[in-house]
Tab-separated table of C-alpha atoms and ligand atoms in Angstrom:
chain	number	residue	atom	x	y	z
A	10	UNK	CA	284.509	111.751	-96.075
A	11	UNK	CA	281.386	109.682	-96.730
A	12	UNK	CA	278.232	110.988	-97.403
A	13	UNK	CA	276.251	110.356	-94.061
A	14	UNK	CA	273.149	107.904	-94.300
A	15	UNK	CA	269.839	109.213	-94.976
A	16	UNK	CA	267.445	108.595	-91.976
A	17	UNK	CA	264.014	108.702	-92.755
A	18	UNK	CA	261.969	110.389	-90.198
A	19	UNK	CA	258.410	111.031	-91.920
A	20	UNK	CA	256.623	107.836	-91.794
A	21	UNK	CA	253.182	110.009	-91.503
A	22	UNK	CA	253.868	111.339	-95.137
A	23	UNK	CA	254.213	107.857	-96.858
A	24	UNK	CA	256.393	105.168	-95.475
A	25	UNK	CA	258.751	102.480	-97.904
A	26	UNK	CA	257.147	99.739	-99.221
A	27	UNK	CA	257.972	96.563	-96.856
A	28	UNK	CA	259.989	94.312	-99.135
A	29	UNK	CA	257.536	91.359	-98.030
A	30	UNK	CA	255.078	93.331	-99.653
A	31	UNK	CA	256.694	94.178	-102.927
A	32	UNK	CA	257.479	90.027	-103.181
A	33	UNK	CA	253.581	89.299	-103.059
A	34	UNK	CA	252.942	91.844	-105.974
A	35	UNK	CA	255.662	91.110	-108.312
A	36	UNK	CA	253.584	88.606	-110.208
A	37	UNK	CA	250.774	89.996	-110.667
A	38	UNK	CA	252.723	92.697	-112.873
A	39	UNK	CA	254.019	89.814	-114.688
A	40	UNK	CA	252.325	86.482	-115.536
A	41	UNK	CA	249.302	87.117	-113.196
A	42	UNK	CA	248.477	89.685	-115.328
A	43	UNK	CA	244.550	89.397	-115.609
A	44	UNK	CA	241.635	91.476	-115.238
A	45	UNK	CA	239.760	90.970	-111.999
A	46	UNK	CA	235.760	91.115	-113.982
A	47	UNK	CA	237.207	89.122	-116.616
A	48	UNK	CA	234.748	86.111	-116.088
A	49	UNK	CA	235.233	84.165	-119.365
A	50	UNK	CA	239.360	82.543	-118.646
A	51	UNK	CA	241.538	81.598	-116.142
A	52	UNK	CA	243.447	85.292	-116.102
A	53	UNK	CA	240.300	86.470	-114.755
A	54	UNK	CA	239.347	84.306	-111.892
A	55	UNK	CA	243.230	84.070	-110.830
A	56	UNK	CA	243.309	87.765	-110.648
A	57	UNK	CA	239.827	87.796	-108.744
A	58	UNK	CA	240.960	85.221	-106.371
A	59	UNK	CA	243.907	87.269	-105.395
A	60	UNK	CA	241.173	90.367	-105.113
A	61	UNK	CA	239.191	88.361	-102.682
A	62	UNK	CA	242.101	87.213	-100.679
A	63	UNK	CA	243.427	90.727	-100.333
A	64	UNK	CA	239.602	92.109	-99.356
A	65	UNK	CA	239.240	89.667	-96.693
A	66	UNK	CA	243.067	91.047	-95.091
A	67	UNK	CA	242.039	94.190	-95.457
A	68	UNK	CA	238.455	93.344	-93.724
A	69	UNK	CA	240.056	91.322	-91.192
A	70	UNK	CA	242.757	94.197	-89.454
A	71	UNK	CA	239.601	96.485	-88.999
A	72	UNK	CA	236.783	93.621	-87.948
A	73	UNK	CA	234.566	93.901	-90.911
A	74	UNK	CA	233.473	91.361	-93.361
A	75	UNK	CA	234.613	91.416	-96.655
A	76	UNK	CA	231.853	92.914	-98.752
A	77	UNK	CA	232.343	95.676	-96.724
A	78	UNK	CA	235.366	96.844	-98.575
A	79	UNK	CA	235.350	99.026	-100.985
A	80	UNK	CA	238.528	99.385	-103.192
A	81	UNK	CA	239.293	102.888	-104.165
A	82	UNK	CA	242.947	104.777	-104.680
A	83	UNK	CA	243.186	105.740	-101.376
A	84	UNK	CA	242.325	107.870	-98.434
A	85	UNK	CA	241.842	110.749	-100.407
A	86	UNK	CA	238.889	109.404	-102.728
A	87	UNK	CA	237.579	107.280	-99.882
A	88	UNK	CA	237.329	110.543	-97.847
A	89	UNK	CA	235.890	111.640	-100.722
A	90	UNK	CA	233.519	109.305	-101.201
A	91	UNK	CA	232.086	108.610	-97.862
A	92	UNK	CA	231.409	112.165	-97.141
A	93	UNK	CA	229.864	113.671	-101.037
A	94	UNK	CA	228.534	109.704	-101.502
A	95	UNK	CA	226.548	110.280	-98.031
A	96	UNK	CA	225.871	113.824	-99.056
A	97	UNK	CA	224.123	113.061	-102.008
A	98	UNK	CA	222.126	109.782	-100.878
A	99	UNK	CA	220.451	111.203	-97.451
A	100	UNK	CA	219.749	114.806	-98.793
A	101	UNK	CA	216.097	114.141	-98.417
A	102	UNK	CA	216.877	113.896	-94.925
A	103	UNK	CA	219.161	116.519	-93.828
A	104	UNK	CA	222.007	118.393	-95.350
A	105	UNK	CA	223.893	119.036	-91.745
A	106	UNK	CA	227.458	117.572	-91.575
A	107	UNK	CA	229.910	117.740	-88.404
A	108	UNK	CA	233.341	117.674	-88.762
A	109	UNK	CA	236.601	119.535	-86.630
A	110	UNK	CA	238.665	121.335	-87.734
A	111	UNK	CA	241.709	119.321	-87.421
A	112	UNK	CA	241.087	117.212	-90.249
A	113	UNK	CA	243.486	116.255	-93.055
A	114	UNK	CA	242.403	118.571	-96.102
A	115	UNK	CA	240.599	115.457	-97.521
A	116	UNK	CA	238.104	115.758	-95.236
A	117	UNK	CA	238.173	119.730	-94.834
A	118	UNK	CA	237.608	120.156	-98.884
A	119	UNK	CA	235.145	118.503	-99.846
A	120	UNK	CA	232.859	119.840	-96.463
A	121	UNK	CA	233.834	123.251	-98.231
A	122	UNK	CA	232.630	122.406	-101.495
A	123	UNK	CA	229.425	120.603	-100.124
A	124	UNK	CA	229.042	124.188	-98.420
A	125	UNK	CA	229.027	125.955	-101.738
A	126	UNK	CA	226.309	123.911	-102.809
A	127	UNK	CA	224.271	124.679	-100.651
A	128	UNK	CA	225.170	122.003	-97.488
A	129	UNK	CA	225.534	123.374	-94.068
A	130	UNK	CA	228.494	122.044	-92.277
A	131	UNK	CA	230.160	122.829	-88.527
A	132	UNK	CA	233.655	122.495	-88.178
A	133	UNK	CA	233.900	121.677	-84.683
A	134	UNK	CA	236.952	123.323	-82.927
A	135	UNK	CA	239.488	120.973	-80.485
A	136	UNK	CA	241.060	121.839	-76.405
A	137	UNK	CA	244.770	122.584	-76.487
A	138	UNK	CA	245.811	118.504	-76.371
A	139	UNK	CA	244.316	118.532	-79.446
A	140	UNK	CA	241.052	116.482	-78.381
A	141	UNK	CA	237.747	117.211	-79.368
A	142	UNK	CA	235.484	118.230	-76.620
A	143	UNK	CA	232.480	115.796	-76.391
A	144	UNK	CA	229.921	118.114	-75.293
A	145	UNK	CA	230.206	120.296	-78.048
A	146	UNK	CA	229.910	117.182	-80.452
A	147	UNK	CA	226.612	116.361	-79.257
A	148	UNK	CA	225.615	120.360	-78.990
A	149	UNK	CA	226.504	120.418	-82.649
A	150	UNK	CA	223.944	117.764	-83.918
A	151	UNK	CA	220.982	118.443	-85.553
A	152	UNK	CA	217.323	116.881	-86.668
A	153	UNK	CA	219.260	117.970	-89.987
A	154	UNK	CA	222.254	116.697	-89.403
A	155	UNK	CA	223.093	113.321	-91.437
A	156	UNK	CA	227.093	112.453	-91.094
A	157	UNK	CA	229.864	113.166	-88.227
A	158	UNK	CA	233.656	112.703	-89.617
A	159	UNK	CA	236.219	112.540	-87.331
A	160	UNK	CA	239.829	111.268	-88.151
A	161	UNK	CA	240.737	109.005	-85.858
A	162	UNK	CA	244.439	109.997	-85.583
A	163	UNK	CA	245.817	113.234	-86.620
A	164	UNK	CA	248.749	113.179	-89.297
A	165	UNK	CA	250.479	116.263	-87.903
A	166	UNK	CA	250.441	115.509	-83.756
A	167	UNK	CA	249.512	112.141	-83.721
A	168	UNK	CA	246.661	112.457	-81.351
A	169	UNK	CA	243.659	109.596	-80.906
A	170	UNK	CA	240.637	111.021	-80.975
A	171	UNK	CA	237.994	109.137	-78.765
A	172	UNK	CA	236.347	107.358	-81.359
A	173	UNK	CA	234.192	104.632	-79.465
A	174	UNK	CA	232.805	107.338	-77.530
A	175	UNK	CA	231.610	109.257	-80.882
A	176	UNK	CA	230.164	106.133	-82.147
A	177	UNK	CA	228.000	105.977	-79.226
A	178	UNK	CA	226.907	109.808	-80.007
A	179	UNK	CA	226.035	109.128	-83.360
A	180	UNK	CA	224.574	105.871	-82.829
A	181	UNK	CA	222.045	107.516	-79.817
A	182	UNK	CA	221.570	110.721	-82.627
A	183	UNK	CA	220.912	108.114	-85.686
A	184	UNK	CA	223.813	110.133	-87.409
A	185	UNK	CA	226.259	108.152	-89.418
A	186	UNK	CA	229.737	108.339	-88.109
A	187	UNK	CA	232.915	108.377	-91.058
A	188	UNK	CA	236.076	108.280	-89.596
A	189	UNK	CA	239.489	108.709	-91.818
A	190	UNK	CA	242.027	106.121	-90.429
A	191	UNK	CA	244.804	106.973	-92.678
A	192	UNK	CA	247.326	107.016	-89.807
A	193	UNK	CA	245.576	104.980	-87.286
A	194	UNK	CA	245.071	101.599	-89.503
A	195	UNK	CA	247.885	98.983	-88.760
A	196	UNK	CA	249.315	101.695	-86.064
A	197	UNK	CA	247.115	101.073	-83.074
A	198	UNK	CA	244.080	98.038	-82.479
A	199	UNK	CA	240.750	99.131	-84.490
A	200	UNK	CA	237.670	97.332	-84.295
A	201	UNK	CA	234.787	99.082	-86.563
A	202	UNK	CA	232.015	97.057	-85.202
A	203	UNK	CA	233.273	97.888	-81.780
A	204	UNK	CA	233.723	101.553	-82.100
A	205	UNK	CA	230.515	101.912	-84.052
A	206	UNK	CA	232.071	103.493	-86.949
A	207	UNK	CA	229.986	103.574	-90.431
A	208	UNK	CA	232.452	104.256	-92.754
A	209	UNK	CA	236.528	104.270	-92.562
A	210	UNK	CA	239.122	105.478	-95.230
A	211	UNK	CA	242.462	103.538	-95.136
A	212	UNK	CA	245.507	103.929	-97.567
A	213	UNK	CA	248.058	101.203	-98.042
A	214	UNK	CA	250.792	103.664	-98.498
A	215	UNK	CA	251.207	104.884	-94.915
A	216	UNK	CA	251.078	100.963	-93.405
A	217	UNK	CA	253.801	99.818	-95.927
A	218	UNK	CA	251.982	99.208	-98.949
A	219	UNK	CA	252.153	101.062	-102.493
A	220	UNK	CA	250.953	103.915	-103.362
A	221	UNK	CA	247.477	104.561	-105.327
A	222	UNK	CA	245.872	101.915	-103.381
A	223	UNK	CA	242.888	102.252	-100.674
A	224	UNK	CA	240.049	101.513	-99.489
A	225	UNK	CA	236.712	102.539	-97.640
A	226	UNK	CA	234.849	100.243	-95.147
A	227	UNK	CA	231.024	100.807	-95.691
A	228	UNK	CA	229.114	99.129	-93.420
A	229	UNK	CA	226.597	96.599	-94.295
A	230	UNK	CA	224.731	94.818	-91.564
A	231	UNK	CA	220.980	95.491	-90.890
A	232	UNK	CA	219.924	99.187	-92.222
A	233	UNK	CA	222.928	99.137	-94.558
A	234	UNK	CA	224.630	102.507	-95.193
A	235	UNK	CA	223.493	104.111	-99.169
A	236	UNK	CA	226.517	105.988	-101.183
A	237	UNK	CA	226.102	107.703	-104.286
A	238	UNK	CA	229.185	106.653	-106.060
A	239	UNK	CA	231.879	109.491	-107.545
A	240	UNK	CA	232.499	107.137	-110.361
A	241	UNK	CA	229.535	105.716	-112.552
A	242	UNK	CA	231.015	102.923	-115.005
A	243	UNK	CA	231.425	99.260	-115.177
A	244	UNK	CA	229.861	98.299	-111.774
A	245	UNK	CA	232.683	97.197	-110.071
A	246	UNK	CA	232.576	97.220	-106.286
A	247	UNK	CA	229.458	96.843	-106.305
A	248	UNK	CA	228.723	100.065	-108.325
A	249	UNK	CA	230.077	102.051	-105.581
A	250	UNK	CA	233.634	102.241	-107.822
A	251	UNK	CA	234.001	101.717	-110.951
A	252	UNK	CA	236.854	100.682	-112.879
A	253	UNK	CA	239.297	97.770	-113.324
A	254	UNK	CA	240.571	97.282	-110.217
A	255	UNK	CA	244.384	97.705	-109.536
A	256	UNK	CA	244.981	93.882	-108.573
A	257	UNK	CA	248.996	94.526	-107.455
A	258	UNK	CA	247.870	97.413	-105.583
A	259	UNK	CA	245.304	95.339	-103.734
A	260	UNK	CA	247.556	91.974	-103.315
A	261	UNK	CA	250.029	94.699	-101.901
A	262	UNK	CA	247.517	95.908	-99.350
A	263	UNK	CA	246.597	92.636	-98.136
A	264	UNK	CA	249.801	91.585	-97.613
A	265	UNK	CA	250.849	95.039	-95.974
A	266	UNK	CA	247.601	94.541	-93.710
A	267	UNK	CA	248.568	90.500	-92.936
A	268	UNK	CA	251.827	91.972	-91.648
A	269	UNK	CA	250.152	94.651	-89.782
A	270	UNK	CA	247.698	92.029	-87.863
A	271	UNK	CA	250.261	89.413	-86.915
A	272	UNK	CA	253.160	92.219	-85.928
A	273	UNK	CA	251.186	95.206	-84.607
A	274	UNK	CA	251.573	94.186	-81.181
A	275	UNK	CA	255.004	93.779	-80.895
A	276	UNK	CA	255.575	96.818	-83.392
A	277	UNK	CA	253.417	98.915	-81.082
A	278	UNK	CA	256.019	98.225	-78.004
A	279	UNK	CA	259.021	99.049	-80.174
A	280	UNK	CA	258.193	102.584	-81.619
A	281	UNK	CA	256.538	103.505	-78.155
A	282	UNK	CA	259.751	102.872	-76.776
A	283	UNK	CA	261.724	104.628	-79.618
A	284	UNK	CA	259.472	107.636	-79.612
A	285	UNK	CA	260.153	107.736	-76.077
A	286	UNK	CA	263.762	108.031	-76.164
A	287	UNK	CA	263.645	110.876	-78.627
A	288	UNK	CA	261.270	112.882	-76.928
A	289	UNK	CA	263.690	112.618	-73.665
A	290	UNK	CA	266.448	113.178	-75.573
A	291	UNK	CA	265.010	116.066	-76.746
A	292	UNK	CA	263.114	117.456	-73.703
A	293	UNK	CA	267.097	116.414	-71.325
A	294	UNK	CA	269.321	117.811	-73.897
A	295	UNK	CA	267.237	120.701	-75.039
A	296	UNK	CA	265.727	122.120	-71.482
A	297	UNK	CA	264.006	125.630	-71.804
A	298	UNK	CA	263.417	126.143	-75.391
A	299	UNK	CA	261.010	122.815	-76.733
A	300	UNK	CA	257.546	121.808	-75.990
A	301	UNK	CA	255.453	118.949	-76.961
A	302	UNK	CA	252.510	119.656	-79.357
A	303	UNK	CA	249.572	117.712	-78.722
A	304	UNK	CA	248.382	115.174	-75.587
A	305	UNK	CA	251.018	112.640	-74.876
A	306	UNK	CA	248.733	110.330	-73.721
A	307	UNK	CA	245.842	109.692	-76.413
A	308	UNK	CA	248.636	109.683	-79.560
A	309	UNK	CA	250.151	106.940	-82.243
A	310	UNK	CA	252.623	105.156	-80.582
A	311	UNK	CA	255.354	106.674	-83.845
A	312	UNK	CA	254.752	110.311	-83.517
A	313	UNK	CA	256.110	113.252	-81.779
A	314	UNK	CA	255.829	116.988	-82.728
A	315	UNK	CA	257.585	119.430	-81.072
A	316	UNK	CA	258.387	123.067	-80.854
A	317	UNK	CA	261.915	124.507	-81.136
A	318	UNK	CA	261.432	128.075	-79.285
A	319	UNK	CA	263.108	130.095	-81.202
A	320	UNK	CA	264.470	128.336	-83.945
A	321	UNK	CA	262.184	128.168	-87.288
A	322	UNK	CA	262.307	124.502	-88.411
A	323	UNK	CA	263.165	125.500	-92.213
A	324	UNK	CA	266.197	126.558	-90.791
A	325	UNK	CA	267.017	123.867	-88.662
A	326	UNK	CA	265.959	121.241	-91.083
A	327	UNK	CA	268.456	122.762	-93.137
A	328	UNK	CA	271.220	122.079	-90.986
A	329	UNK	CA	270.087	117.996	-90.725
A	330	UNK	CA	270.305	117.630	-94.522
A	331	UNK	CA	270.477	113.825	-94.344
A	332	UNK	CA	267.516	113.705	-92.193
A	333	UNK	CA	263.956	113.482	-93.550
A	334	UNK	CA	261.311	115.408	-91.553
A	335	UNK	CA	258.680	117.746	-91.747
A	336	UNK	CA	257.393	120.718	-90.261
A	337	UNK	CA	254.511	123.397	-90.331
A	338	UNK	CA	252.634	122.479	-92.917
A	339	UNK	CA	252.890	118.870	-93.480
A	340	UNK	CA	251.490	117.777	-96.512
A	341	UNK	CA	251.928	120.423	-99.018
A	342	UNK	CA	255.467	121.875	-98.178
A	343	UNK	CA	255.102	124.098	-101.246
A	344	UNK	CA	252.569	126.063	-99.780
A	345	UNK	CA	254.006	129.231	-97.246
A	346	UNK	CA	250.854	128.370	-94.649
A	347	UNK	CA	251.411	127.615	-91.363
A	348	UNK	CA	249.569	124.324	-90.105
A	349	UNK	CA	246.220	124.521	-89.479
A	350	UNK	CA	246.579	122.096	-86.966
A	351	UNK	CA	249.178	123.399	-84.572
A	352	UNK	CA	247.179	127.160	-85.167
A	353	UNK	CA	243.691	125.216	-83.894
A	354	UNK	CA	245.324	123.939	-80.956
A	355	UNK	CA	246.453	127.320	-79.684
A	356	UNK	CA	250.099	127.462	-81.513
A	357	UNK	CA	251.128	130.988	-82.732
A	358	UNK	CA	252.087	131.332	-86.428
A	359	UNK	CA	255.594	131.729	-85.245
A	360	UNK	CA	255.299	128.969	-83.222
A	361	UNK	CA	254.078	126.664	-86.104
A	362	UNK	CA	256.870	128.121	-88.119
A	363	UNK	CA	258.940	126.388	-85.245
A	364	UNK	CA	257.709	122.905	-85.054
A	365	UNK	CA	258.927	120.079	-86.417
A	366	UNK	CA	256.780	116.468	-86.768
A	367	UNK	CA	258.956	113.051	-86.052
A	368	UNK	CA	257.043	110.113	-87.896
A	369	UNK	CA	258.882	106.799	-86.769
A	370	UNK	CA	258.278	103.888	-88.871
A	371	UNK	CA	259.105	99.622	-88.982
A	372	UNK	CA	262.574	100.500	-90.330
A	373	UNK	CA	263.814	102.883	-88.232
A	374	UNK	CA	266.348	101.849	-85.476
A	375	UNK	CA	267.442	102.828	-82.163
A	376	UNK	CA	271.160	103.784	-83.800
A	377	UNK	CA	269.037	105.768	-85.879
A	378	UNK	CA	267.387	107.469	-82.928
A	379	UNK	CA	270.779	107.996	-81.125
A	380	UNK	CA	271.524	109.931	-84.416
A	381	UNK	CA	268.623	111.948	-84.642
A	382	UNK	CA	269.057	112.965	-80.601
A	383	UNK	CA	272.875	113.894	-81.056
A	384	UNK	CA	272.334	116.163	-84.522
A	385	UNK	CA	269.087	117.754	-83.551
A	386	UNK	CA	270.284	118.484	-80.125
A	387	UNK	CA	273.574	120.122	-81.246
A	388	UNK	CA	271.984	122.135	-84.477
A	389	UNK	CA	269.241	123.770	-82.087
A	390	UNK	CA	272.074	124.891	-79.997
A	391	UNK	CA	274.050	126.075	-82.692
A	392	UNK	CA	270.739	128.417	-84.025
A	393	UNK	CA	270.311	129.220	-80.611
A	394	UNK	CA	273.435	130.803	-80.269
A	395	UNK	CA	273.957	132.024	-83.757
A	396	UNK	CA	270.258	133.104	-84.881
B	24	LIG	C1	247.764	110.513	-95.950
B	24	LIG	C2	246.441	110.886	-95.423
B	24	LIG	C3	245.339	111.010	-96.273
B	24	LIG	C4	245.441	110.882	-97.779
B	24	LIG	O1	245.716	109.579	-98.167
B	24	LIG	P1	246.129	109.269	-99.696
B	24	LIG	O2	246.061	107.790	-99.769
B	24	LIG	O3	247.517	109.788	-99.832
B	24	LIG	O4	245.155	109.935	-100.574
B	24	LIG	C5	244.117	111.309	-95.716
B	24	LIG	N1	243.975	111.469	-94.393
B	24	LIG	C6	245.016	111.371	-93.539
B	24	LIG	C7	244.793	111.551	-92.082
B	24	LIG	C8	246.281	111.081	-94.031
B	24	LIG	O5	247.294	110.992	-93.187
């Protein structure tokens, strides 16, 4: 017997690089080979061109302008860097952040370590869909308070937090608003001059891009926003990041972006629809023992999360070997605590134990989804009826 294909299922971890994408890097590993702040030869402007050219794609999916981008090595430091960078430059005016506790652990800590020194910070709780509650946004806010983050899509249930409408609180408040887009850029429309957002963290390795590369949007117009950078150095990025920038990495993200502005539409349509199926598949074939984790209706188009009553998803993930998915604890599989996330929207630690996240992604298929329907379906029985 052959060894069954491997279906990758956890497109909110990382997803592969789009082979379009590795084609526009290849030569700057090879003969394109120059340092971007080399100002002296031709290796040096070729490589800055392609820098500029990949700043403006990465401006253009979110509606900024291009010296609004800030290179970095992804949503991690830009996280990082918005909220310690804002920390540090407005603590003669308040030392209040607001955050929820939803977050992705980028966000979560560095709050806590701002905390230790000193910083005050409210971690905002969220309804059972997952949603922050509004009202207790603008209760939060303080003469002291100086920065609201707020991811914009969660990387566990996929929900859309309402972003425009937080703008407009921190806008009215004079806060500055950070929101991390890791999972939202390239995945549904974003506009930052629309939604009023400050700062954004992006990554290039969750829209198809390589890993190691980011970037954070820092806006720029009239009353500019101030950082104190994490990295002090040559200058680059306009001295909010220094160090030789990673030119692949960016031509990589540009071109990962490009494809995400001309194709998003049409990309949208086609994992909504194959989401769809497996959630009915699931919810038909399974009736009685699964629920859906988070609101169906404000959510990426590629996610689903679901509970398995009953079954714990270590097991069950063991039985779908070929199959790559995730459960409790997303991110750091290594560590034996159940997801924050799924416990702040009202989940029991057993139940956490028992959920399992779906990340769809531009090279799944609907064979693929057939699959995924027919094997889960049958394992859950199977634990069902031998526990
Ligand atoms: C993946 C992810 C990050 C971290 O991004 P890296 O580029 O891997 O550092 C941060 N926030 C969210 C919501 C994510 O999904």
């Amino acid at each position: 017997m052959k060894t069954p294909k491997k279906i990758y299922l956890d497109n909110h971890a990382t997803t592969p690089l789009d082979p379009r994408v590795l084609q526009a890097m290849l030569p700057y590993f090879k003969e394109r080979f120059g340092n971007a702040a080399s100002r002296t030869h031709a290796f040096g402007h070729d490589a800055e061109d392609a820098v500029t050219s990949g700043r403006q794609a990465v401006a253009s999916l979110i509606g900024a302008e291009a010296r609004e981008i800030v290179f970095t090595s992804g949503a991690t430091e830009s996280n990082n860097l918005a909220i310690k960078g804002v920390a540090e430059a407005y603590k003669e005016k308040g030392n209040h952040i607001v955050t929820v506790v939803t977050e992705h652990k980028s966000v979560l800590d560095p709050c806590k370590r701002l905390e230790r020194a000193g910083l005050r910070v409210t971690y905002l709780p969220v309804q059972r869909d997952g949603l922050l509650d509004l009202s207790d946004l603008k209760n939060a806010i303080t003469a002291k308070t100086i920065l609201i983050s707020v991811m914009f899509a969660n990387n566990e249930i996929g929900v859309l937090q309402p972003i425009a409408a937080i703008g407009r609180i921190a806008k009215a408040k004079g806060v500055l608003f950070h929101c991390d887009a890791a999972q939202a850029l390239g995945k549904v429309p974003l506009d930052v001059k629309r939604l009023g957002v400050d700062l954004l963290s992006m990554t290039a390795h969750k829209i198809y891009g390589p890993k190691g590369v980011g970037a954070l949007y820092v806006r720029k117009d009239k009353n500019p926003v101030r950082l104190i950078p994490l990295l002090d150095g040559g200058g680059h990025e306009v001295g909010m990041r220094s160090g030789t920038l990673n030119v692949p990495g960016i031509v990589g993200f540009g071109k990962a972006c490009d494809i995400c502005r001309k194709e998003m539409k049409t990309e949208i349509k086609r994992l909504a629809k194959m989401r769809d199926r497996l959630r009915e598949g699931i919810m038909n074939g399974l009736e009685g023992c699964r629920r859906i984790n988070g609101s169906l209706k404000y959510r990426l188009p590629n996610n689903l999360n679901v509970i398995f009553e009953g079954v714990q998803a270590e097991q069950l993930m063991k039985m779908l070997p070929e199959f790559a998915l995730s459960s409790g604890s997303a991110c750091l599989s290594t560590s034996p605590q159940a997801s924050h996330v799924l416990k702040a929207i009202g989940l029991s630690e057993n139940e956490a134990w028992c959920s399992i996240r779906f990340g769809l992604g531009r090279f799944n298929t609907r064979v693929e989804v057939a699959e995924t329907i027919k094997r889960l379906v049958s394992s859950v029985k199977h634990l069902k009826a031998h526990p």
